[in-house]
Amino acid sequence: MADPQLAVTEGALAQGVMQLRSCAILGLDGDGQINACNAGVEAIFGYSRDELCGKGFACLFSAADAGRGADRQVLERALEQNFEEMGLPMVRKDGTRFRATLMLEQVGTAQQPQVLVVVRDISEYFQTQKRVREAQEIALRAQRLDAVGKLTLGLSHDFNNLLSVIGNSLDMLAARRTGDESARRIMDIAHRAVERGTQLTRQMLAFGRGQTLVPQRSHVHDLVYGSLELYRRVCGQTIQLGVELEKDLPPISVDVGQLEAALLNLLSNSRDAMHGVGKVVLEARKQTMLVPNGHGEEAPFVCITVGDSGPGIQAEIQDSVFEPFFTTKGVGDGSGLGLSQVYGFAAQSGGTAIIGTSALGGAAISLCFPVAYATA
């Protein structure tokens, strides 16, 4: 004879499960029709129990996923293996997608198959894990570039010393007046080579964060519009330059001259990528993002973006474009230090540089600087 107290306990447990709202519990027949559910379906899916009972399991998936038979595959695997656990996207009543974990267990018989489904919304956990992975990837990339930067910094100082010796020697030779025209031409070529080497050294120092910055608390609107005519001249008459700056942007602390040089660099890259014909947009907006070299925390930044209508940057090389001497241009057309210099400047300013896709269809490179809060 059954224990009355046990029966009461089981009844209370069943009632509690039906009222549970932290997860949705569904009962499915062998054809995937929902024949029972608890109160959690309203909390997670937005359906009342009466609305959901009698519907097919497919109504909890997007039209595309249901069209591929995702609901049937899930149900069939549970029927074949008796138990199945997985994570996949599902859809609420209002059409919004979310990340869910499902546990399915067969509780019926071979003649009358029944599957019990427990659904939990893990969107927040999924996003947290995604942010952690992004922070780890950013940290690893920053460490790699930092190591290359330290090596570049040491080499550039040695290189600069050698160039100084060569340049001084050429100056002394030039001071000795000679009527040998061919010797004078050779010295002129050598002088130009030294100047070019000095320019490359400056770019290497910028990437290695060995240059001295003079940051000023500035407003992006003033910086962009103050140099806009120069930016238009760099783009040329056959490129349409648009400016879209978010209103009331907070100030940033940045070296004004270096920022102008970085934007000129990006604009000239866009011009070359489009072969002198197309559209470029210069944007600025406030954005909350992960702090570079941080521990996963977020902070407000101002991002200045140059986007174009060119061919874009291939996904497989996006992780390499900020590395020194990497270039997609032909031999002699580029040193491969332009974008590394841009990245080094942004990093030395407490920010970072990010590659993306422009609304115009081409590449978009953003320089992100932390908001400069007023000090008391």
Short mmCIF file of C-alpha atoms in Angstrom, two decimals:
data_model
loop_
_atom_site.label_atom_id
_atom_site.label_comp_id
_atom_site.label_asym_id
_atom_site.label_seq_id
_atom_site.Cartn_x
_atom_site.Cartn_y
_atom_site.Cartn_z
CA MET A 1 0.00 0.00 0.00
CA ALA A 2 1.44 3.40 -0.99
CA ASP A 3 2.64 5.73 1.74
CA PRO A 4 0.14 8.66 1.95
CA GLN A 5 2.92 11.01 3.08
CA LEU A 6 5.03 10.06 0.04
CA ALA A 7 2.09 10.69 -2.26
CA VAL A 8 1.62 14.16 -0.74
CA THR A 9 5.33 14.92 -1.18
CA GLU A 10 5.34 13.81 -4.82
CA GLY A 11 2.24 15.87 -5.46
CA ALA A 12 3.88 18.95 -3.95
CA LEU A 13 7.00 18.32 -6.06
CA ALA A 14 4.95 18.00 -9.25
CA GLN A 15 3.10 21.20 -8.42
CA GLY A 16 6.39 22.99 -7.76
CA VAL A 17 7.82 21.83 -11.09
CA MET A 18 4.74 23.16 -12.89
CA GLN A 19 5.21 26.56 -11.24
CA LEU A 20 8.97 26.72 -11.89
CA ARG A 21 9.89 29.82 -13.92
CA SER A 22 13.70 29.58 -14.17
CA CYS A 23 13.40 26.98 -16.91
CA ALA A 24 10.74 25.90 -19.39
CA ILE A 25 9.60 22.27 -19.23
CA LEU A 26 7.76 20.83 -22.23
CA GLY A 27 6.15 17.47 -22.89
CA LEU A 28 6.27 16.33 -26.54
CA ASP A 29 4.68 13.38 -28.25
CA GLY A 30 6.46 11.36 -30.92
CA ASP A 31 5.37 13.80 -33.65
CA GLY A 32 6.78 16.84 -31.84
CA GLN A 33 3.45 18.24 -30.66
CA ILE A 34 3.52 20.03 -27.30
CA ASN A 35 0.98 18.43 -24.97
CA ALA A 36 2.10 19.85 -21.60
CA CYS A 37 4.28 22.67 -20.24
CA ASN A 38 5.02 24.53 -17.04
CA ALA A 39 4.90 28.21 -16.08
CA GLY A 40 8.49 28.69 -17.25
CA VAL A 41 7.40 28.81 -20.89
CA GLU A 42 5.92 32.24 -20.26
CA ALA A 43 9.05 33.52 -18.54
CA ILE A 44 11.38 32.20 -21.24
CA PHE A 45 9.33 32.10 -24.45
CA GLY A 46 6.56 34.62 -23.74
CA TYR A 47 3.76 32.08 -24.36
CA SER A 48 1.09 31.19 -21.87
CA ARG A 49 0.60 27.47 -21.21
CA ASP A 50 -2.71 27.44 -23.06
CA GLU A 51 -1.16 29.14 -26.10
CA LEU A 52 1.68 26.67 -26.40
CA CYS A 53 -0.15 23.41 -25.75
CA GLY A 54 -1.22 21.88 -29.06
CA LYS A 55 1.44 23.70 -31.11
CA GLY A 56 4.35 21.97 -32.80
CA PHE A 57 7.83 22.09 -31.30
CA ALA A 58 8.95 23.90 -34.48
CA CYS A 59 7.23 27.12 -33.32
CA LEU A 60 10.10 27.64 -30.86
CA PHE A 61 12.67 27.79 -33.67
CA SER A 62 13.32 30.39 -36.35
CA ALA A 63 11.72 29.82 -39.75
CA ALA A 64 15.16 29.11 -41.23
CA ASP A 65 16.08 26.57 -38.54
CA ALA A 66 12.66 24.92 -38.72
CA GLY A 67 12.98 24.80 -42.50
CA ARG A 68 16.21 22.84 -42.08
CA GLY A 69 14.41 20.46 -39.75
CA ALA A 70 16.29 21.46 -36.58
CA ASP A 71 13.30 20.62 -34.35
CA ARG A 72 12.88 17.16 -35.90
CA GLN A 73 16.60 16.39 -35.58
CA VAL A 74 16.57 17.28 -31.89
CA LEU A 75 13.49 15.15 -31.23
CA GLU A 76 14.73 12.17 -33.24
CA ARG A 77 18.07 12.15 -31.43
CA ALA A 78 16.27 12.11 -28.08
CA LEU A 79 14.03 9.23 -29.23
CA GLU A 80 17.01 7.24 -30.51
CA GLN A 81 19.37 7.82 -27.59
CA ASN A 82 16.79 8.23 -24.78
CA PHE A 83 18.71 11.28 -23.52
CA GLU A 84 20.22 14.26 -25.32
CA GLU A 85 21.76 17.56 -24.18
CA MET A 86 22.74 20.41 -26.50
CA GLY A 87 22.94 24.16 -26.95
CA LEU A 88 21.32 25.97 -29.88
CA PRO A 89 19.39 29.15 -30.73
CA MET A 90 15.63 29.30 -30.13
CA VAL A 91 12.96 31.96 -30.71
CA ARG A 92 10.56 33.71 -28.35
CA LYS A 93 6.95 34.61 -29.16
CA ASP A 94 8.00 38.15 -30.18
CA GLY A 95 10.52 36.73 -32.69
CA THR A 96 13.71 37.48 -30.75
CA ARG A 97 16.40 34.81 -30.84
CA PHE A 98 18.27 33.66 -27.76
CA ARG A 99 20.83 31.06 -26.84
CA ALA A 100 19.38 28.04 -25.03
CA THR A 101 20.47 24.74 -23.55
CA LEU A 102 18.12 21.78 -23.96
CA MET A 103 17.96 18.53 -22.04
CA LEU A 104 15.68 15.96 -23.66
CA GLU A 105 14.77 12.59 -22.17
CA GLN A 106 12.38 9.92 -23.44
CA VAL A 107 9.84 9.13 -20.73
CA GLY A 108 7.19 7.27 -22.75
CA THR A 109 7.01 3.79 -24.26
CA ALA A 110 7.80 2.41 -27.68
CA GLN A 111 4.06 2.39 -28.46
CA GLN A 112 3.46 5.89 -27.08
CA PRO A 113 6.75 7.84 -27.22
CA GLN A 114 6.95 10.92 -25.02
CA VAL A 115 9.88 13.29 -24.64
CA LEU A 116 10.42 15.67 -21.74
CA VAL A 117 12.31 18.83 -22.70
CA VAL A 118 13.96 21.21 -20.20
CA VAL A 119 14.98 24.57 -21.70
CA ARG A 120 17.18 27.19 -20.04
CA ASP A 121 18.01 30.66 -21.36
CA ILE A 122 21.82 31.04 -21.25
CA SER A 123 22.07 34.23 -23.33
CA GLU A 124 23.70 36.23 -20.53
CA TYR A 125 26.18 33.46 -19.74
CA PHE A 126 26.91 33.03 -23.45
CA GLN A 127 27.59 36.76 -23.87
CA THR A 128 29.80 36.80 -20.76
CA GLN A 129 31.87 33.91 -22.10
CA LYS A 130 32.08 35.65 -25.47
CA ARG A 131 33.40 38.83 -23.80
CA VAL A 132 35.96 36.78 -21.85
CA ARG A 133 37.15 35.10 -25.06
CA GLU A 134 37.38 38.47 -26.81
CA ALA A 135 39.36 39.90 -23.90
CA GLN A 136 41.74 36.94 -24.01
CA GLU A 137 42.20 37.30 -27.78
CA ILE A 138 42.85 41.03 -27.45
CA ALA A 139 45.35 40.42 -24.64
CA LEU A 140 47.21 37.74 -26.63
CA ARG A 141 47.33 39.93 -29.71
CA ALA A 142 48.53 42.91 -27.65
CA GLN A 143 51.24 40.76 -26.06
CA ARG A 144 52.41 39.56 -29.46
CA LEU A 145 52.53 43.07 -30.87
CA ASP A 146 54.19 44.34 -27.70
CA ALA A 147 56.95 41.75 -28.06
CA VAL A 148 57.46 42.71 -31.71
CA GLY A 149 57.35 46.37 -30.68
CA LYS A 150 60.16 45.95 -28.13
CA LEU A 151 62.30 44.20 -30.73
CA THR A 152 61.51 46.90 -33.29
CA LEU A 153 62.29 49.64 -30.78
CA GLY A 154 65.76 48.25 -30.06
CA LEU A 155 66.54 47.75 -33.74
CA SER A 156 65.31 51.21 -34.70
CA HIS A 157 67.58 52.90 -32.15
CA ASP A 158 70.62 50.98 -33.49
CA PHE A 159 69.53 51.68 -37.04
CA ASN A 160 69.15 55.38 -36.25
CA ASN A 161 72.68 55.51 -34.81
CA LEU A 162 74.10 53.95 -37.97
CA LEU A 163 72.17 56.40 -40.14
CA SER A 164 73.55 59.31 -38.11
CA VAL A 165 77.11 58.15 -38.75
CA ILE A 166 76.41 57.71 -42.48
CA GLY A 167 74.66 61.09 -42.71
CA ASN A 168 77.46 62.92 -40.90
CA SER A 169 80.06 61.26 -43.12
CA LEU A 170 78.17 62.35 -46.24
CA ASP A 171 77.94 65.91 -44.91
CA MET A 172 81.71 66.01 -44.39
CA LEU A 173 82.33 64.67 -47.88
CA ALA A 174 79.94 67.25 -49.35
CA ALA A 175 81.83 70.02 -47.54
CA ARG A 176 84.93 69.12 -49.53
CA ARG A 177 84.20 70.93 -52.77
CA THR A 178 84.94 68.81 -55.78
CA GLY A 179 84.40 69.26 -59.46
CA ASP A 180 83.52 65.59 -59.93
CA GLU A 181 79.86 65.76 -60.97
CA SER A 182 79.37 61.99 -60.83
CA ALA A 183 80.61 61.90 -57.22
CA ARG A 184 78.19 64.69 -56.29
CA ARG A 185 75.27 62.75 -57.82
CA ILE A 186 76.27 59.63 -55.89
CA MET A 187 76.34 61.61 -52.65
CA ASP A 188 72.90 63.09 -53.42
CA ILE A 189 71.51 59.57 -53.90
CA ALA A 190 73.11 58.48 -50.63
CA HIS A 191 71.63 61.52 -48.83
CA ARG A 192 68.14 60.67 -50.10
CA ALA A 193 68.62 57.08 -48.95
CA VAL A 194 69.59 58.31 -45.48
CA GLU A 195 66.50 60.56 -45.36
CA ARG A 196 64.30 57.65 -46.38
CA GLY A 197 65.94 55.44 -43.75
CA THR A 198 65.38 58.15 -41.12
CA GLN A 199 61.69 58.29 -42.04
CA LEU A 200 61.41 54.50 -41.71
CA THR A 201 63.14 54.69 -38.34
CA ARG A 202 60.55 57.20 -37.10
CA GLN A 203 57.78 54.82 -38.18
CA MET A 204 59.50 51.93 -36.39
CA LEU A 205 59.81 54.06 -33.26
CA ALA A 206 56.11 54.90 -33.50
CA PHE A 207 55.17 51.23 -33.65
CA GLY A 208 57.57 50.38 -30.82
CA ARG A 209 56.07 53.27 -28.79
CA GLY A 210 59.43 54.98 -28.57
CA GLN A 211 58.24 58.35 -29.84
CA THR A 212 57.44 61.15 -27.44
CA LEU A 213 53.78 62.15 -27.50
CA VAL A 214 52.42 65.50 -26.33
CA PRO A 215 48.78 64.69 -25.48
CA GLN A 216 46.23 67.46 -25.15
CA ARG A 217 42.65 67.27 -23.91
CA SER A 218 40.78 67.87 -27.16
CA HIS A 219 37.35 67.57 -28.77
CA VAL A 220 37.12 65.38 -31.87
CA HIS A 221 34.80 67.82 -33.66
CA ASP A 222 37.44 70.55 -33.45
CA LEU A 223 40.25 68.23 -34.53
CA VAL A 224 38.42 66.81 -37.55
CA TYR A 225 36.96 70.03 -38.90
CA GLY A 226 40.21 71.89 -38.22
CA SER A 227 42.05 69.57 -40.62
CA LEU A 228 39.18 68.75 -42.98
CA GLU A 229 40.56 70.71 -45.92
CA LEU A 230 43.84 68.81 -45.64
CA TYR A 231 41.95 65.50 -45.56
CA ARG A 232 40.02 66.50 -48.70
CA ARG A 233 43.25 67.30 -50.54
CA VAL A 234 44.71 63.88 -49.65
CA CYS A 235 41.59 62.12 -50.96
CA GLY A 236 41.62 64.07 -54.21
CA GLN A 237 38.81 65.37 -56.38
CA THR A 238 37.61 61.95 -57.56
CA ILE A 239 36.93 60.63 -54.05
CA GLN A 240 33.84 61.75 -52.15
CA LEU A 241 34.70 62.37 -48.49
CA GLY A 242 31.83 62.33 -45.98
CA VAL A 243 31.99 63.30 -42.31
CA GLU A 244 29.64 61.80 -39.71
CA LEU A 245 30.44 62.83 -36.14
CA GLU A 246 28.20 61.88 -33.25
CA LYS A 247 26.90 64.86 -31.30
CA ASP A 248 28.21 65.78 -27.84
CA LEU A 249 31.26 63.53 -27.98
CA PRO A 250 33.32 63.63 -24.77
CA PRO A 251 36.91 64.90 -25.02
CA ILE A 252 39.94 62.67 -25.48
CA SER A 253 43.59 63.15 -24.50
CA VAL A 254 45.66 62.81 -27.67
CA ASP A 255 48.70 64.18 -29.50
CA VAL A 256 46.98 66.38 -32.09
CA GLY A 257 49.78 66.22 -34.67
CA GLN A 258 50.10 62.45 -34.45
CA LEU A 259 46.33 61.98 -34.74
CA GLU A 260 46.29 64.11 -37.88
CA ALA A 261 49.19 62.09 -39.31
CA ALA A 262 47.41 58.80 -38.48
CA LEU A 263 44.18 59.90 -40.18
CA LEU A 264 46.11 61.10 -43.23
CA ASN A 265 47.75 57.68 -43.34
CA LEU A 266 44.39 55.88 -43.23
CA LEU A 267 42.83 58.20 -45.82
CA SER A 268 45.74 57.71 -48.22
CA ASN A 269 45.43 53.93 -47.76
CA SER A 270 41.73 54.14 -48.67
CA ARG A 271 42.55 56.29 -51.70
CA ASP A 272 45.12 53.76 -52.92
CA ALA A 273 42.79 50.79 -52.25
CA MET A 274 40.08 52.40 -54.42
CA HIS A 275 42.60 53.45 -57.09
CA GLY A 276 41.60 57.08 -56.60
CA VAL A 277 37.86 56.69 -57.25
CA GLY A 278 35.14 56.00 -54.66
CA LYS A 279 33.72 57.13 -51.35
CA VAL A 280 35.30 57.58 -47.92
CA VAL A 281 33.52 58.38 -44.68
CA LEU A 282 35.21 59.79 -41.58
CA GLU A 283 33.13 58.91 -38.52
CA ALA A 284 33.39 59.40 -34.77
CA ARG A 285 31.22 57.92 -32.05
CA LYS A 286 31.27 57.06 -28.37
CA GLN A 287 31.47 53.35 -27.65
CA THR A 288 31.78 51.16 -24.58
CA MET A 289 34.44 48.52 -25.19
CA LEU A 290 36.94 46.24 -23.48
CA VAL A 291 39.94 48.05 -22.00
CA PRO A 292 43.14 47.08 -23.89
CA ASN A 293 45.48 45.04 -21.68
CA GLY A 294 42.77 45.01 -19.02
CA HIS A 295 41.10 42.15 -17.20
CA GLY A 296 37.84 42.04 -19.13
CA GLU A 297 36.47 45.33 -17.77
CA GLU A 298 34.76 47.83 -20.07
CA ALA A 299 35.11 51.62 -20.33
CA PRO A 300 33.89 54.43 -22.61
CA PHE A 301 36.02 55.24 -25.65
CA VAL A 302 35.74 57.63 -28.57
CA CYS A 303 36.34 55.79 -31.86
CA ILE A 304 37.38 57.68 -34.99
CA THR A 305 36.81 55.53 -38.06
CA VAL A 306 37.92 55.81 -41.68
CA GLY A 307 35.74 53.61 -43.90
CA ASP A 308 35.79 53.30 -47.68
CA SER A 309 34.03 51.68 -50.62
CA GLY A 310 37.10 49.73 -51.68
CA PRO A 311 37.63 45.96 -51.81
CA GLY A 312 38.10 45.63 -48.05
CA ILE A 313 40.66 43.59 -46.12
CA GLN A 314 40.52 39.81 -46.41
CA ALA A 315 39.61 38.03 -43.18
CA GLU A 316 42.65 35.77 -43.31
CA ILE A 317 45.11 38.71 -43.19
CA GLN A 318 43.28 40.99 -40.75
CA ASP A 319 45.34 39.73 -37.80
CA SER A 320 48.57 40.65 -39.61
CA VAL A 321 47.96 44.12 -41.05
CA PHE A 322 49.16 45.96 -37.93
CA GLU A 323 52.43 44.04 -37.82
CA PRO A 324 55.50 45.96 -39.06
CA PHE A 325 56.59 45.46 -42.67
CA PHE A 326 53.35 43.67 -43.60
CA THR A 327 51.90 45.12 -46.82
CA THR A 328 49.60 44.08 -49.65
CA LYS A 329 51.10 46.67 -51.99
CA GLY A 330 53.59 45.85 -54.68
CA VAL A 331 57.35 45.93 -54.18
CA GLY A 332 58.49 49.51 -53.77
CA ASP A 333 54.96 50.87 -53.27
CA GLY A 334 54.86 50.68 -49.49
CA SER A 335 57.09 50.10 -46.48
CA GLY A 336 54.53 48.07 -44.52
CA LEU A 337 54.96 50.41 -41.55
CA GLY A 338 51.97 52.73 -42.08
CA LEU A 339 49.34 50.74 -40.19
CA SER A 340 51.82 49.54 -37.58
CA GLN A 341 52.61 53.20 -36.89
CA VAL A 342 48.90 53.95 -36.56
CA TYR A 343 48.45 51.06 -34.14
CA GLY A 344 51.50 52.06 -32.11
CA PHE A 345 50.22 55.62 -31.76
CA ALA A 346 46.76 54.46 -30.62
CA ALA A 347 48.25 51.97 -28.14
CA GLN A 348 50.68 54.54 -26.74
CA SER A 349 47.70 56.87 -26.26
CA GLY A 350 45.98 54.28 -24.06
CA GLY A 351 43.67 53.03 -26.81
CA THR A 352 43.75 50.61 -29.69
CA ALA A 353 43.11 50.24 -33.43
CA ILE A 354 40.42 47.93 -34.79
CA ILE A 355 39.77 46.57 -38.28
CA GLY A 356 36.21 46.13 -39.49
CA THR A 357 33.93 46.49 -42.49
CA SER A 358 32.58 49.85 -43.59
CA ALA A 359 28.91 50.53 -44.33
CA LEU A 360 30.22 51.44 -47.80
CA GLY A 361 31.37 47.84 -48.26
CA GLY A 362 35.12 48.29 -47.94
CA ALA A 363 37.56 48.37 -45.06
CA ALA A 364 37.01 50.37 -41.88
CA ILE A 365 39.82 51.09 -39.43
CA SER A 366 38.95 52.66 -36.10
CA LEU A 367 41.27 54.52 -33.74
CA CYS A 368 39.78 54.21 -30.25
CA PHE A 369 40.88 56.51 -27.44
CA PRO A 370 39.70 56.48 -23.81
CA VAL A 371 37.44 59.31 -22.73
CA ALA A 372 39.43 62.05 -20.96
CA TYR A 373 37.51 62.90 -17.81
CA ALA A 374 37.98 66.35 -16.32
CA THR A 375 40.27 66.41 -13.28
CA ALA A 376 39.38 68.43 -10.21
#
